[in-house]
Amino acid sequence: MTAPETGRGIAGFPGSAGTFRILHVSTGNVCRSPITERLTRHALADRLGDPLTGGLIVESAGTWGHEGAPMETNAETVLADFGADPTGFMGRELLDDHVIRADLVLTATRDHRAQVISMGHSAGLRTFTLKEFTRLVRAIDPTTLPEPDGNGVVERARALVRAAAALRGWLLAPNVEADEVYDPYGAPLPFFRSVGDEINQALDPVVTALTGVPAHT
């Protein structure tokens, strides 16, 4: 995992040798997607030991992103609660380049997913809500995925996305709210913390499946 490049574009394309890009999407890119981005980075560093290991690159953007804005103060507090690093974040508006170059897009809600898919770029098979992807990942036998040795983390991640896409029509959400992470923008800190817990719980099986390494206890 590496830090995102500066500027509006992202280097590399889906399937680029040696890297796998995860893009988290919400509305303003100041609450949910920054929390999800930084918690994902933190979890990957915890599992892989070195944040540069494995070729996994984690970024975020917003469908109505506040370009250059810092994340909300309550979002920073939530990240600090988990020991994740909130520093240096700047909001971004979702651009075509972000979608084109992402190997996996995880959105906060179904509306965000629909917006990403409507941008084209063959995004449908690699775009999920976070909770949808978690549900699908839980149903995938990890022994069917490549071993995460050397550059195997990237190949494992690609195989995981393909397997999740194949299952999508078979494992439907139990209700319309099940795949949503609701927006805490403007809410008090306790609500931000509940959203942070929700995101963290959804990420845990995803990061375990990506890396083949369970969370440290």
Short mmCIF file of C-alpha atoms in Angstrom, two decimals:
data_model
loop_
_atom_site.label_atom_id
_atom_site.label_comp_id
_atom_site.label_asym_id
_atom_site.label_seq_id
_atom_site.Cartn_x
_atom_site.Cartn_y
_atom_site.Cartn_z
CA MET A 1 0.00 0.00 0.00
CA THR A 2 1.26 3.43 -0.85
CA ALA A 3 0.13 6.98 -0.28
CA PRO A 4 -2.09 8.42 -3.03
CA GLU A 5 -0.52 10.60 -5.66
CA THR A 6 -1.18 14.32 -5.48
CA GLY A 7 -3.32 16.04 -8.07
CA ARG A 8 -6.53 14.99 -9.72
CA GLY A 9 -5.39 11.99 -11.71
CA ILE A 10 -4.29 8.57 -10.54
CA ALA A 11 -1.42 6.71 -12.14
CA GLY A 12 -1.92 3.14 -13.31
CA PHE A 13 -4.93 1.24 -14.61
CA PRO A 14 -7.00 -1.75 -13.49
CA GLY A 15 -4.96 -4.89 -13.86
CA SER A 16 -1.64 -2.98 -13.82
CA ALA A 17 1.11 -5.37 -12.81
CA GLY A 18 1.95 -5.17 -9.16
CA THR A 19 -0.83 -2.91 -7.90
CA PHE A 20 -4.47 -3.15 -6.90
CA ARG A 21 -6.41 0.09 -6.30
CA ILE A 22 -9.29 0.33 -3.86
CA LEU A 23 -11.45 3.44 -4.17
CA HIS A 24 -13.88 4.39 -1.40
CA VAL A 25 -16.73 6.68 -2.44
CA SER A 26 -19.24 8.73 -0.46
CA THR A 27 -20.87 12.12 -1.06
CA GLY A 28 -18.65 14.92 0.23
CA ASN A 29 -15.45 12.91 0.83
CA VAL A 30 -15.14 14.49 4.27
CA CYS A 31 -16.85 11.90 6.54
CA ARG A 32 -17.57 8.31 5.50
CA SER A 33 -15.08 7.73 2.69
CA PRO A 34 -12.13 9.32 4.57
CA ILE A 35 -12.92 7.15 7.59
CA THR A 36 -13.15 4.08 5.36
CA GLU A 37 -9.99 4.92 3.44
CA ARG A 38 -7.85 5.48 6.51
CA LEU A 39 -9.29 2.50 8.42
CA THR A 40 -8.55 0.30 5.40
CA ARG A 41 -4.96 1.55 5.26
CA HIS A 42 -4.57 1.03 8.99
CA ALA A 43 -5.93 -2.51 8.81
CA LEU A 44 -3.74 -3.42 5.84
CA ALA A 45 -0.66 -2.14 7.61
CA ASP A 46 -1.64 -4.19 10.66
CA ARG A 47 -2.04 -7.38 8.60
CA LEU A 48 0.91 -6.92 6.22
CA GLY A 49 3.38 -5.37 8.66
CA ASP A 50 4.65 -2.77 6.19
CA PRO A 51 2.14 -0.41 4.56
CA LEU A 52 4.13 -0.61 1.31
CA THR A 53 3.77 -4.39 1.18
CA GLY A 54 1.46 -6.10 -1.24
CA GLY A 55 0.79 -3.42 -3.86
CA LEU A 56 -2.60 -2.41 -2.42
CA ILE A 57 -3.34 1.31 -2.89
CA VAL A 58 -6.29 2.82 -1.00
CA GLU A 59 -7.91 6.12 -1.93
CA SER A 60 -11.25 7.92 -1.73
CA ALA A 61 -13.39 10.53 -3.48
CA GLY A 62 -16.87 12.00 -3.28
CA THR A 63 -19.69 12.23 -5.80
CA TRP A 64 -20.09 15.84 -4.62
CA GLY A 65 -16.59 15.95 -3.18
CA HIS A 66 -15.29 19.04 -1.43
CA GLU A 67 -12.08 19.41 -3.44
CA GLY A 68 -9.12 20.11 -1.16
CA ALA A 69 -11.21 20.15 2.04
CA PRO A 70 -10.04 18.50 5.25
CA MET A 71 -12.09 15.69 6.70
CA GLU A 72 -14.59 16.56 9.40
CA THR A 73 -13.10 16.98 12.88
CA ASN A 74 -15.36 14.24 14.24
CA ALA A 75 -14.10 11.91 11.51
CA GLU A 76 -10.53 12.62 12.62
CA THR A 77 -11.51 11.79 16.19
CA VAL A 78 -13.04 8.49 15.11
CA LEU A 79 -9.85 7.53 13.27
CA ALA A 80 -7.77 8.42 16.30
CA ASP A 81 -10.01 6.14 18.39
CA PHE A 82 -8.92 3.25 16.17
CA GLY A 83 -5.27 4.28 16.11
CA ALA A 84 -5.50 5.22 12.42
CA ASP A 85 -3.76 8.24 10.94
CA PRO A 86 -6.06 11.12 9.87
CA THR A 87 -3.28 13.52 8.88
CA GLY A 88 -2.69 14.97 5.43
CA PHE A 89 -6.13 14.20 4.06
CA MET A 90 -7.67 16.38 1.32
CA GLY A 91 -11.12 15.82 -0.14
CA ARG A 92 -11.54 15.03 -3.83
CA GLU A 93 -14.39 15.19 -6.31
CA LEU A 94 -14.96 11.84 -8.02
CA LEU A 95 -13.57 11.93 -11.55
CA ASP A 96 -13.64 9.54 -14.47
CA ASP A 97 -9.94 8.80 -13.93
CA HIS A 98 -10.60 7.58 -10.40
CA VAL A 99 -13.16 5.06 -11.62
CA ILE A 100 -11.17 4.00 -14.67
CA ARG A 101 -8.09 3.20 -12.60
CA ALA A 102 -9.76 1.52 -9.63
CA ASP A 103 -9.72 -2.26 -9.40
CA LEU A 104 -12.38 -2.20 -6.67
CA VAL A 105 -14.83 0.60 -5.85
CA LEU A 106 -16.57 0.42 -2.47
CA THR A 107 -19.34 2.95 -1.87
CA ALA A 108 -21.20 4.07 1.23
CA THR A 109 -24.67 3.62 -0.29
CA ARG A 110 -26.51 2.08 -3.21
CA ASP A 111 -27.04 5.55 -4.69
CA HIS A 112 -23.28 6.11 -4.73
CA ARG A 113 -22.83 2.72 -6.39
CA ALA A 114 -25.37 3.65 -9.06
CA GLN A 115 -23.60 6.96 -9.67
CA VAL A 116 -20.24 5.26 -10.11
CA ILE A 117 -21.70 2.69 -12.49
CA SER A 118 -23.49 5.43 -14.48
CA MET A 119 -20.09 6.96 -15.23
CA GLY A 120 -19.37 3.94 -17.42
CA HIS A 121 -15.84 2.58 -17.78
CA SER A 122 -17.10 -1.00 -17.28
CA ALA A 123 -17.36 -0.28 -13.56
CA GLY A 124 -20.35 -2.50 -12.80
CA LEU A 125 -18.45 -5.69 -12.03
CA ARG A 126 -15.98 -3.96 -9.68
CA THR A 127 -18.30 -1.57 -7.85
CA PHE A 128 -20.14 -2.58 -4.67
CA THR A 129 -21.39 -0.92 -1.55
CA LEU A 130 -19.03 -1.66 1.32
CA LYS A 131 -21.61 -3.72 3.19
CA GLU A 132 -22.62 -5.57 0.03
CA PHE A 133 -19.02 -6.53 -0.61
CA THR A 134 -18.65 -7.67 2.99
CA ARG A 135 -21.70 -9.91 2.67
CA LEU A 136 -20.39 -11.46 -0.54
CA VAL A 137 -16.85 -11.89 0.79
CA ARG A 138 -18.15 -13.81 3.80
CA ALA A 139 -19.61 -16.39 1.39
CA ILE A 140 -16.36 -16.95 -0.53
CA ASP A 141 -14.20 -19.92 0.44
CA PRO A 142 -10.75 -18.41 1.05
CA THR A 143 -9.09 -21.64 -0.06
CA THR A 144 -10.32 -20.92 -3.60
CA LEU A 145 -8.26 -17.70 -3.71
CA PRO A 146 -4.56 -17.42 -4.63
CA GLU A 147 -2.13 -17.55 -1.75
CA PRO A 148 -0.96 -14.04 -0.77
CA ASP A 149 2.74 -14.79 -1.19
CA GLY A 150 5.00 -12.16 -2.73
CA ASN A 151 2.87 -10.34 -5.30
CA GLY A 152 0.08 -12.82 -4.61
CA VAL A 153 -1.88 -10.25 -2.61
CA VAL A 154 -2.71 -8.41 -5.84
CA GLU A 155 -3.78 -11.59 -7.63
CA ARG A 156 -5.77 -12.63 -4.58
CA ALA A 157 -7.54 -9.26 -4.53
CA ARG A 158 -8.47 -9.53 -8.21
CA ALA A 159 -9.77 -13.06 -7.73
CA LEU A 160 -11.82 -11.88 -4.74
CA VAL A 161 -13.53 -9.18 -6.81
CA ARG A 162 -14.34 -11.65 -9.57
CA ALA A 163 -15.78 -14.13 -7.08
CA ALA A 164 -17.87 -11.44 -5.37
CA ALA A 165 -19.25 -10.23 -8.69
CA ALA A 166 -20.26 -13.79 -9.59
CA LEU A 167 -22.16 -14.17 -6.31
CA ARG A 168 -23.96 -10.83 -6.40
CA GLY A 169 -27.16 -12.09 -8.02
CA TRP A 170 -27.41 -15.00 -5.58
CA LEU A 171 -26.83 -13.32 -2.22
CA LEU A 172 -29.27 -10.46 -1.99
CA ALA A 173 -29.52 -8.01 0.89
CA PRO A 174 -32.16 -8.94 3.49
CA ASN A 175 -33.61 -5.42 3.29
CA VAL A 176 -32.95 -2.10 1.57
CA GLU A 177 -31.06 -0.66 4.54
CA ALA A 178 -28.64 -3.57 4.89
CA ASP A 179 -26.17 -2.24 2.33
CA GLU A 180 -26.18 1.41 3.46
CA VAL A 181 -23.77 3.39 5.63
CA TYR A 182 -25.66 6.53 6.56
CA ASP A 183 -24.14 9.99 6.42
CA PRO A 184 -23.00 11.42 9.80
CA TYR A 185 -22.28 14.88 8.34
CA GLY A 186 -23.27 17.51 10.91
CA ALA A 187 -24.09 14.89 13.54
CA PRO A 188 -22.59 14.79 17.06
CA LEU A 189 -19.52 12.71 17.84
CA PRO A 190 -21.44 9.68 19.24
CA PHE A 191 -23.14 9.18 15.87
CA PHE A 192 -19.80 9.50 14.07
CA ARG A 193 -18.41 6.86 16.40
CA SER A 194 -21.31 4.51 15.67
CA VAL A 195 -20.68 4.96 11.93
CA GLY A 196 -16.97 4.35 12.49
CA ASP A 197 -17.75 1.11 14.34
CA GLU A 198 -20.09 0.07 11.53
CA ILE A 199 -17.43 0.74 8.89
CA ASN A 200 -14.71 -1.00 10.89
CA GLN A 201 -16.83 -4.12 11.37
CA ALA A 202 -17.62 -4.22 7.66
CA LEU A 203 -13.97 -3.81 6.71
CA ASP A 204 -12.58 -6.56 8.93
CA PRO A 205 -13.68 -9.57 6.82
CA VAL A 206 -12.78 -7.71 3.63
CA VAL A 207 -9.22 -7.02 4.74
CA THR A 208 -8.88 -10.57 6.04
CA ALA A 209 -10.00 -11.93 2.67
CA LEU A 210 -7.72 -9.56 0.75
CA THR A 211 -4.60 -10.38 2.73
CA GLY A 212 -5.27 -13.89 3.99
CA VAL A 213 -4.31 -12.61 7.46
CA PRO A 214 -6.83 -12.27 10.30
CA ALA A 215 -6.83 -9.24 12.58
CA HIS A 216 -4.27 -9.24 15.35
CA THR A 217 -5.88 -9.94 18.71
#
